[in-house]
Amino acid sequence: MLFYIFLAFVSYLLYTVVNRIISLRRNIALAKSWGLPYVVLPFNEVGVVRSALVGLLLLPFLKLFPFTHKWIWPKFMDPFNHWNLLRTHLGSLGDYYTTVSPSSFHFESTNAEVNIQVANRRAEFEKPVEMYTIVNVFGRNALTSDGPDWRRQRKIISPGFTERNNARVWELGLKQGQSMLEYWASKEGSSIDELKVGNTALDTATLTLHIICGAGFGIPQIWPHKDESILGDKKMAGLNTKRPAEGHQLTFKEALVHTTGLQIAWFSFFPEWVLRKSPFKIHQKLIAARDDCLFYLKELIEQKRNYRRLGFEQDATDLITPLVKASDDAERTKAEGKGASQDEGLSEEEITGNTFVIMFAGHETTANVLHFSFLFLAINLASQRHLQSDIDEKVGDRPASSWSYQVDMRNLFNSMVGGVLHETIRVIPPVPHVPKINRGGPKQVKVDGRTISIPGNGTYVHLEFCTLHRSRRYYPYGPSKVTDCDDDLDDFVPERWLQKVPKSGEEETTKQQVDGMEVASFEVHGSLFRPVKGAYMPFSEGPRACPGRRFAEVEVTAVLSLVFKQYSVELDVSEWASDEEVEKMTPQQKIDVYGKAQKRAWALIRGSQLTITLKMEGDPVPVRFVKRGKERFSDLGL
């Protein structure tokens, strides 16, 4: 009996191996017939669980054996190879290629021409919404929808992102930025002249959460050093107070932080009912945070409904009111017997789902941009001085309270401030790629005057940004001043975005862009370098481009301008020398000690990992914001 079981097992194993070899040879032949460069893999990983198994188990195991270090395929098995390896693993593959396994193809593109065609052909290259189901924790939303369902939701969400809302973001960015500086000054060991900040990531997250709460949802927020009494009649239990609402464990901000962190990944592994019954504290805390967050979101939505009933809708500049209005109008039309359908509004679940996505996307990614901008400018003091010079030129001695969105936003955005914003996102995009899927047959795209085929039948198409943003083909570059590389595309060089004379034939900004959103006033007649379409896609492109791009650009521009008009940021060198020792140092000794801090900061930045967005892990990079004119390292040519 055992012999027959063994024989059956061997036969099955032999059949599987032979079948996979035949399938692999067939797929390689197809890749060759399509004229695509290719890399052969034993299997392709898709999804959170399989990617985790490959990244956390298989690849570390292979690295234990020195003879595997020269193998090519493990590099392409890394789910985040374009960030972890940057350009070093591509070799002669070019800027588009496919990975071939016995069961599937993956098409990878760092080509602008391919990217823009894929992004604009939404019906042919769909968003693989099944990869985003984790975001359905509060309900279905535009991010996890496609087809008519997505079009309906997008049509309702988009009207909130207007010039009126941009102006509100500008105003709150300046106010909340100033409050953040005051909070830093109030902390032990700091003063108004020197702000010691151990981890700017924590406070930029708070800052952007405050701005999205205020401009996106009409909930004013205060920093820990301020008294709640200043909220007046806008004080809302749990939503903007330091204590949670009655019957709840967490405040809204606390619940949101726990729900949008890495912990949310547990919903990918287990259904909600399993997590509710789990004896582990991490699961209990996640469920409590999710429940409290859902309570606050529903309370916020009901508050918007009450405002509409009282006739305050006309004054609303937030992002939730259009969602509530569409739902209520559809219900009223239906009640009046005028034939309204579910295609005209949003369900309650969709309102909460989209509210959560706007909240998460509106603060997480922008917080990272500000955090990395502070660190890059602390590392690159010459670029920081250039930034401050441009801010001085644009706003003069006027206080920030007098800066206007209509004039100053445009002037600052089209200066070194905009250069810093774009360069930070170029070097560290919020997400390393945008996935698409070709569910039909092979699709043809034009590249460099010829036609290539992108495999179909469920082929994932990845538009990769980390490598794309380092392409000599699309970006100005010079020799690196940091490494021995003959280009500086791995370095932070915001000056590359400045151009004194617009390029001839440059595409003019039109009244309405491809993403369907109105063009913001600060985008018209911009003077910043503009890469060709498809070469710079941190907010994606085409119909599914992020509607909050301008919201984020206004927010970052306001905060950077406010902070660097008053302060300079320097890396904290106290790990290597005390303040007293720095005071006694020669210029060369200061250069040496600052170089150590720069080297450490760069290493930690390069060690960033993708959780939900690309973020630093491990030790933070401490910095000091000092009043301009009181810098310790600014005159060293760093």
mmCIF file of C-alpha atoms in Angstrom, residues 187-415:
data_model
loop_
_atom_site.group_PDB
_atom_site.id
_atom_site.type_symbol
_atom_site.label_atom_id
_atom_site.label_comp_id
_atom_site.label_asym_id
_atom_site.label_seq_id
_atom_site.Cartn_x
_atom_site.Cartn_y
_atom_site.Cartn_z
ATOM 1 C CA LYS A 187 9.061 71.182 24.531
ATOM 2 C CA GLU A 188 11.745 70.639 27.148
ATOM 3 C CA GLY A 189 15.211 71.593 25.948
ATOM 4 C CA SER A 190 13.888 73.848 23.182
ATOM 5 C CA SER A 191 13.338 77.576 22.904
ATOM 6 C CA ILE A 192 11.948 79.942 20.301
ATOM 7 C CA ASP A 193 15.483 80.293 18.876
ATOM 8 C CA GLU A 194 16.325 76.581 18.757
ATOM 9 C CA LEU A 195 13.817 73.782 18.261
ATOM 10 C CA LYS A 196 15.142 70.310 19.019
ATOM 11 C CA VAL A 197 13.095 67.652 17.209
ATOM 12 C CA GLY A 198 13.927 63.990 17.671
ATOM 13 C CA ASN A 199 11.637 62.668 14.937
ATOM 14 C CA THR A 200 9.953 65.059 12.513
ATOM 15 C CA ALA A 201 7.859 62.195 11.078
ATOM 16 C CA LEU A 202 5.634 62.113 14.170
ATOM 17 C CA ASP A 203 4.877 65.816 14.035
ATOM 18 C CA THR A 204 4.445 66.112 10.262
ATOM 19 C CA ALA A 205 1.856 63.321 10.581
ATOM 20 C CA THR A 206 0.030 65.354 13.245
ATOM 21 C CA LEU A 207 0.329 68.506 11.145
ATOM 22 C CA THR A 208 -1.148 67.009 7.986
ATOM 23 C CA LEU A 209 -3.874 65.257 9.976
ATOM 24 C CA HIS A 210 -4.866 68.637 11.424
ATOM 25 C CA ILE A 211 -4.973 70.188 7.951
ATOM 26 C CA ILE A 212 -7.069 67.428 6.362
ATOM 27 C CA CYS A 213 -9.420 67.508 9.368
ATOM 28 C CA GLY A 214 -9.864 71.265 9.025
ATOM 29 C CA ALA A 215 -9.900 71.735 5.246
ATOM 30 C CA GLY A 216 -11.344 68.333 4.364
ATOM 31 C CA PHE A 217 -13.917 67.814 7.097
ATOM 32 C CA GLY A 218 -14.423 71.102 8.902
ATOM 33 C CA ILE A 219 -13.028 69.836 12.228
ATOM 34 C CA PRO A 220 -10.559 72.335 13.741
ATOM 35 C CA GLN A 221 -7.693 70.662 15.612
ATOM 36 C CA ILE A 222 -5.244 71.946 18.230
ATOM 37 C CA TRP A 223 -1.721 70.957 19.257
ATOM 38 C CA PRO A 224 -0.988 69.445 22.717
ATOM 39 C CA HIS A 225 0.422 72.697 24.119
ATOM 40 C CA LYS A 226 -2.822 74.611 23.499
ATOM 41 C CA ASP A 227 -5.964 74.703 25.628
ATOM 42 C CA GLU A 228 -9.194 73.269 24.257
ATOM 43 C CA SER A 229 -11.068 76.418 25.229
ATOM 44 C CA ILE A 230 -9.817 78.135 22.056
ATOM 45 C CA LEU A 231 -12.087 75.797 20.072
ATOM 46 C CA GLY A 232 -15.151 77.553 21.459
ATOM 47 C CA ASP A 233 -18.411 76.235 20.013
ATOM 48 C CA LYS A 234 -16.462 74.082 17.538
ATOM 49 C CA LYS A 235 -15.376 71.724 20.292
ATOM 50 C CA MET A 236 -16.593 68.190 19.490
ATOM 51 C CA ALA A 237 -16.137 65.369 21.998
ATOM 52 C CA GLY A 238 -13.559 62.895 20.787
ATOM 53 C CA LEU A 239 -13.272 64.474 17.346
ATOM 54 C CA ASN A 240 -10.983 67.317 18.438
ATOM 55 C CA THR A 241 -10.678 66.972 22.207
ATOM 56 C CA LYS A 242 -7.935 65.309 24.227
ATOM 57 C CA ARG A 243 -10.371 62.844 25.793
ATOM 58 C CA PRO A 244 -12.459 60.336 23.816
ATOM 59 C CA ALA A 245 -16.226 60.608 23.474
ATOM 60 C CA GLU A 246 -18.248 58.939 26.190
ATOM 61 C CA GLY A 247 -18.261 55.164 25.871
ATOM 62 C CA HIS A 248 -15.165 55.038 23.654
ATOM 63 C CA GLN A 249 -11.544 54.118 24.300
ATOM 64 C CA LEU A 250 -9.818 56.426 21.826
ATOM 65 C CA THR A 251 -10.115 59.905 20.403
ATOM 66 C CA PHE A 252 -10.643 60.295 16.667
ATOM 67 C CA LYS A 253 -6.960 61.083 16.037
ATOM 68 C CA GLU A 254 -5.804 58.118 18.123
ATOM 69 C CA ALA A 255 -8.239 55.750 16.412
ATOM 70 C CA LEU A 256 -7.218 56.976 12.974
ATOM 71 C CA VAL A 257 -3.497 56.547 13.690
ATOM 72 C CA HIS A 258 -4.019 52.949 14.856
ATOM 73 C CA THR A 259 -6.300 52.138 11.926
ATOM 74 C CA THR A 260 -4.064 53.560 9.194
ATOM 75 C CA GLY A 261 -0.830 52.099 10.516
ATOM 76 C CA LEU A 262 0.788 48.812 9.584
ATOM 77 C CA GLN A 263 -1.706 47.064 11.893
ATOM 78 C CA ILE A 264 -4.401 47.373 9.211
ATOM 79 C CA ALA A 265 -2.630 44.559 7.338
ATOM 80 C CA TRP A 266 -4.209 42.087 9.782
ATOM 81 C CA PHE A 267 -7.487 42.554 7.891
ATOM 82 C CA SER A 268 -5.723 40.984 4.874
ATOM 83 C CA PHE A 269 -4.915 37.815 6.766
ATOM 84 C CA PHE A 270 -8.064 37.247 8.824
ATOM 85 C CA PRO A 271 -11.770 38.099 8.535
ATOM 86 C CA GLU A 272 -13.085 40.637 11.023
ATOM 87 C CA TRP A 273 -14.948 38.064 13.127
ATOM 88 C CA VAL A 274 -11.696 36.158 13.753
ATOM 89 C CA LEU A 275 -9.909 39.328 14.884
ATOM 90 C CA ARG A 276 -12.808 40.149 17.209
ATOM 91 C CA LYS A 277 -12.447 36.794 18.948
ATOM 92 C CA SER A 278 -8.636 36.906 19.039
ATOM 93 C CA PRO A 279 -7.045 36.857 22.535
ATOM 94 C CA PHE A 280 -4.075 38.946 21.354
ATOM 95 C CA LYS A 281 -3.951 42.575 22.485
ATOM 96 C CA ILE A 282 -2.739 43.841 19.104
ATOM 97 C CA HIS A 283 -5.920 42.506 17.497
ATOM 98 C CA GLN A 284 -8.157 43.776 20.285
ATOM 99 C CA LYS A 285 -6.634 47.232 20.013
ATOM 100 C CA LEU A 286 -7.047 47.233 16.219
ATOM 101 C CA ILE A 287 -10.730 46.286 16.445
ATOM 102 C CA ALA A 288 -11.339 48.900 19.159
ATOM 103 C CA ALA A 289 -9.632 51.541 16.993
ATOM 104 C CA ARG A 290 -11.638 50.503 13.945
ATOM 105 C CA ASP A 291 -14.939 50.643 15.861
ATOM 106 C CA ASP A 292 -14.165 54.019 17.430
ATOM 107 C CA CYS A 293 -12.997 55.433 14.104
ATOM 108 C CA LEU A 294 -16.192 54.239 12.408
ATOM 109 C CA PHE A 295 -18.264 55.855 15.180
ATOM 110 C CA TYR A 296 -16.525 59.197 14.692
ATOM 111 C CA LEU A 297 -16.824 59.038 10.897
ATOM 112 C CA LYS A 298 -20.561 58.381 11.138
ATOM 113 C CA GLU A 299 -20.934 61.189 13.667
ATOM 114 C CA LEU A 300 -19.102 63.533 11.331
ATOM 115 C CA ILE A 301 -21.322 62.543 8.396
ATOM 116 C CA GLU A 302 -24.454 63.073 10.459
ATOM 117 C CA GLN A 303 -23.166 66.489 11.493
ATOM 118 C CA LYS A 304 -22.822 67.431 7.805
ATOM 119 C CA ARG A 305 -26.397 66.324 7.229
ATOM 120 C CA ASN A 306 -27.581 68.541 10.062
ATOM 121 C CA TYR A 307 -25.670 71.509 8.618
ATOM 122 C CA ARG A 308 -27.403 70.974 5.284
ATOM 123 C CA ARG A 309 -30.796 70.900 6.964
ATOM 124 C CA LEU A 310 -29.949 74.221 8.619
ATOM 125 C CA GLY A 311 -29.000 75.754 5.276
ATOM 126 C CA PHE A 312 -25.210 75.969 5.817
ATOM 127 C CA GLU A 313 -24.367 73.931 2.706
ATOM 128 C CA GLN A 314 -23.591 76.990 0.570
ATOM 129 C CA ASP A 315 -20.677 77.944 2.856
ATOM 130 C CA ALA A 316 -19.128 74.472 2.856
ATOM 131 C CA THR A 317 -15.636 74.158 1.370
ATOM 132 C CA ASP A 318 -14.903 70.700 2.780
ATOM 133 C CA LEU A 319 -14.699 67.331 1.021
ATOM 134 C CA ILE A 320 -17.488 65.440 2.805
ATOM 135 C CA THR A 321 -20.401 67.738 1.988
ATOM 136 C CA PRO A 322 -20.505 66.696 -1.728
ATOM 137 C CA LEU A 323 -20.705 63.034 -0.659
ATOM 138 C CA VAL A 324 -23.571 63.665 1.755
ATOM 139 C CA LYS A 325 -25.354 65.953 -0.719
ATOM 140 C CA ALA A 326 -25.279 63.384 -3.516
ATOM 141 C CA SER A 327 -26.668 60.697 -1.216
ATOM 142 C CA ASP A 328 -29.422 62.884 0.237
ATOM 143 C CA ASP A 329 -30.431 64.302 -3.151
ATOM 144 C CA ALA A 330 -30.738 60.807 -4.630
ATOM 145 C CA GLU A 331 -32.842 59.645 -1.672
ATOM 146 C CA ARG A 332 -35.111 62.707 -1.932
ATOM 147 C CA THR A 333 -35.576 62.268 -5.673
ATOM 148 C CA LYS A 334 -36.415 58.615 -5.144
ATOM 149 C CA ALA A 335 -38.916 59.478 -2.413
ATOM 150 C CA GLU A 336 -40.587 61.981 -4.739
ATOM 151 C CA GLY A 337 -41.058 59.231 -7.308
ATOM 152 C CA LYS A 338 -38.805 60.812 -9.923
ATOM 153 C CA GLY A 339 -36.896 57.661 -10.698
ATOM 154 C CA ALA A 340 -33.585 58.211 -8.899
ATOM 155 C CA SER A 341 -31.415 55.133 -8.783
ATOM 156 C CA GLN A 342 -28.427 53.943 -6.827
ATOM 157 C CA ASP A 343 -26.297 55.185 -9.759
ATOM 158 C CA GLU A 344 -26.896 58.786 -8.669
ATOM 159 C CA GLY A 345 -25.765 58.796 -5.033
ATOM 160 C CA LEU A 346 -23.675 56.987 -2.450
ATOM 161 C CA SER A 347 -24.732 54.402 0.082
ATOM 162 C CA GLU A 348 -23.950 55.022 3.752
ATOM 163 C CA GLU A 349 -21.175 52.442 3.543
ATOM 164 C CA GLU A 350 -19.654 54.212 0.521
ATOM 165 C CA ILE A 351 -19.760 57.574 2.306
ATOM 166 C CA THR A 352 -17.835 56.217 5.292
ATOM 167 C CA GLY A 353 -15.484 54.256 3.018
ATOM 168 C CA ASN A 354 -14.620 57.283 0.889
ATOM 169 C CA THR A 355 -14.344 59.540 3.922
ATOM 170 C CA PHE A 356 -11.754 57.186 5.400
ATOM 171 C CA VAL A 357 -9.766 56.967 2.138
ATOM 172 C CA ILE A 358 -9.706 60.764 1.758
ATOM 173 C CA MET A 359 -8.604 61.095 5.368
ATOM 174 C CA PHE A 360 -5.861 58.502 5.042
ATOM 175 C CA ALA A 361 -4.553 59.612 1.637
ATOM 176 C CA GLY A 362 -4.836 63.241 2.656
ATOM 177 C CA HIS A 363 -2.420 63.041 5.556
ATOM 178 C CA GLU A 364 -0.177 59.966 5.296
ATOM 179 C CA THR A 365 1.522 60.722 1.973
ATOM 180 C CA THR A 366 1.835 64.470 2.553
ATOM 181 C CA ALA A 367 3.321 63.898 5.999
ATOM 182 C CA ASN A 368 6.025 61.741 4.394
ATOM 183 C CA VAL A 369 6.835 64.428 1.816
ATOM 184 C CA LEU A 370 7.296 67.056 4.533
ATOM 185 C CA HIS A 371 9.299 64.676 6.725
ATOM 186 C CA PHE A 372 11.724 63.754 3.938
ATOM 187 C CA SER A 373 11.926 67.382 2.752
ATOM 188 C CA PHE A 374 13.124 68.473 6.195
ATOM 189 C CA LEU A 375 15.753 65.719 6.235
ATOM 190 C CA PHE A 376 16.979 66.353 2.694
ATOM 191 C CA LEU A 377 17.324 70.078 3.371
ATOM 192 C CA ALA A 378 19.218 69.377 6.604
ATOM 193 C CA ILE A 379 21.601 67.186 4.608
ATOM 194 C CA ASN A 380 21.906 69.658 1.714
ATOM 195 C CA LEU A 381 22.504 73.042 3.342
ATOM 196 C CA ALA A 382 23.380 74.785 0.055
ATOM 197 C CA SER A 383 19.981 73.866 -1.396
ATOM 198 C CA GLN A 384 18.371 75.055 1.837
ATOM 199 C CA ARG A 385 20.005 78.469 1.482
ATOM 200 C CA HIS A 386 18.786 78.652 -2.120
ATOM 201 C CA LEU A 387 15.277 77.802 -0.905
ATOM 202 C CA GLN A 388 15.358 80.554 1.717
ATOM 203 C CA SER A 389 16.650 83.076 -0.797
ATOM 204 C CA ASP A 390 13.729 82.332 -3.107
ATOM 205 C CA ILE A 391 11.205 82.601 -0.259
ATOM 206 C CA ASP A 392 12.678 85.986 0.741
ATOM 207 C CA GLU A 393 12.446 87.177 -2.855
ATOM 208 C CA LYS A 394 8.819 86.119 -3.243
ATOM 209 C CA VAL A 395 7.293 87.331 0.047
ATOM 210 C CA GLY A 396 9.799 89.925 1.288
ATOM 211 C CA ASP A 397 9.314 90.973 4.898
ATOM 212 C CA ARG A 398 5.549 90.461 4.911
ATOM 213 C CA PRO A 399 4.196 88.306 7.757
ATOM 214 C CA ALA A 400 2.741 84.930 6.794
ATOM 215 C CA SER A 401 -0.722 86.139 7.830
ATOM 216 C CA SER A 402 -0.684 88.428 4.783
ATOM 217 C CA TRP A 403 0.368 85.761 2.244
ATOM 218 C CA SER A 404 -2.431 85.125 -0.240
ATOM 219 C CA TYR A 405 -3.280 81.924 -2.039
ATOM 220 C CA GLN A 406 -4.065 83.725 -5.290
ATOM 221 C CA VAL A 407 -0.644 85.418 -5.581
ATOM 222 C CA ASP A 408 1.897 83.981 -3.144
ATOM 223 C CA MET A 409 1.037 80.311 -3.689
ATOM 224 C CA ARG A 410 1.750 80.636 -7.410
ATOM 225 C CA ASN A 411 4.990 82.568 -6.863
ATOM 226 C CA LEU A 412 6.311 80.194 -4.211
ATOM 227 C CA PHE A 413 5.255 77.008 -5.970
ATOM 228 C CA ASN A 414 7.091 78.113 -9.116
ATOM 229 C CA SER A 415 10.307 78.713 -7.190
#
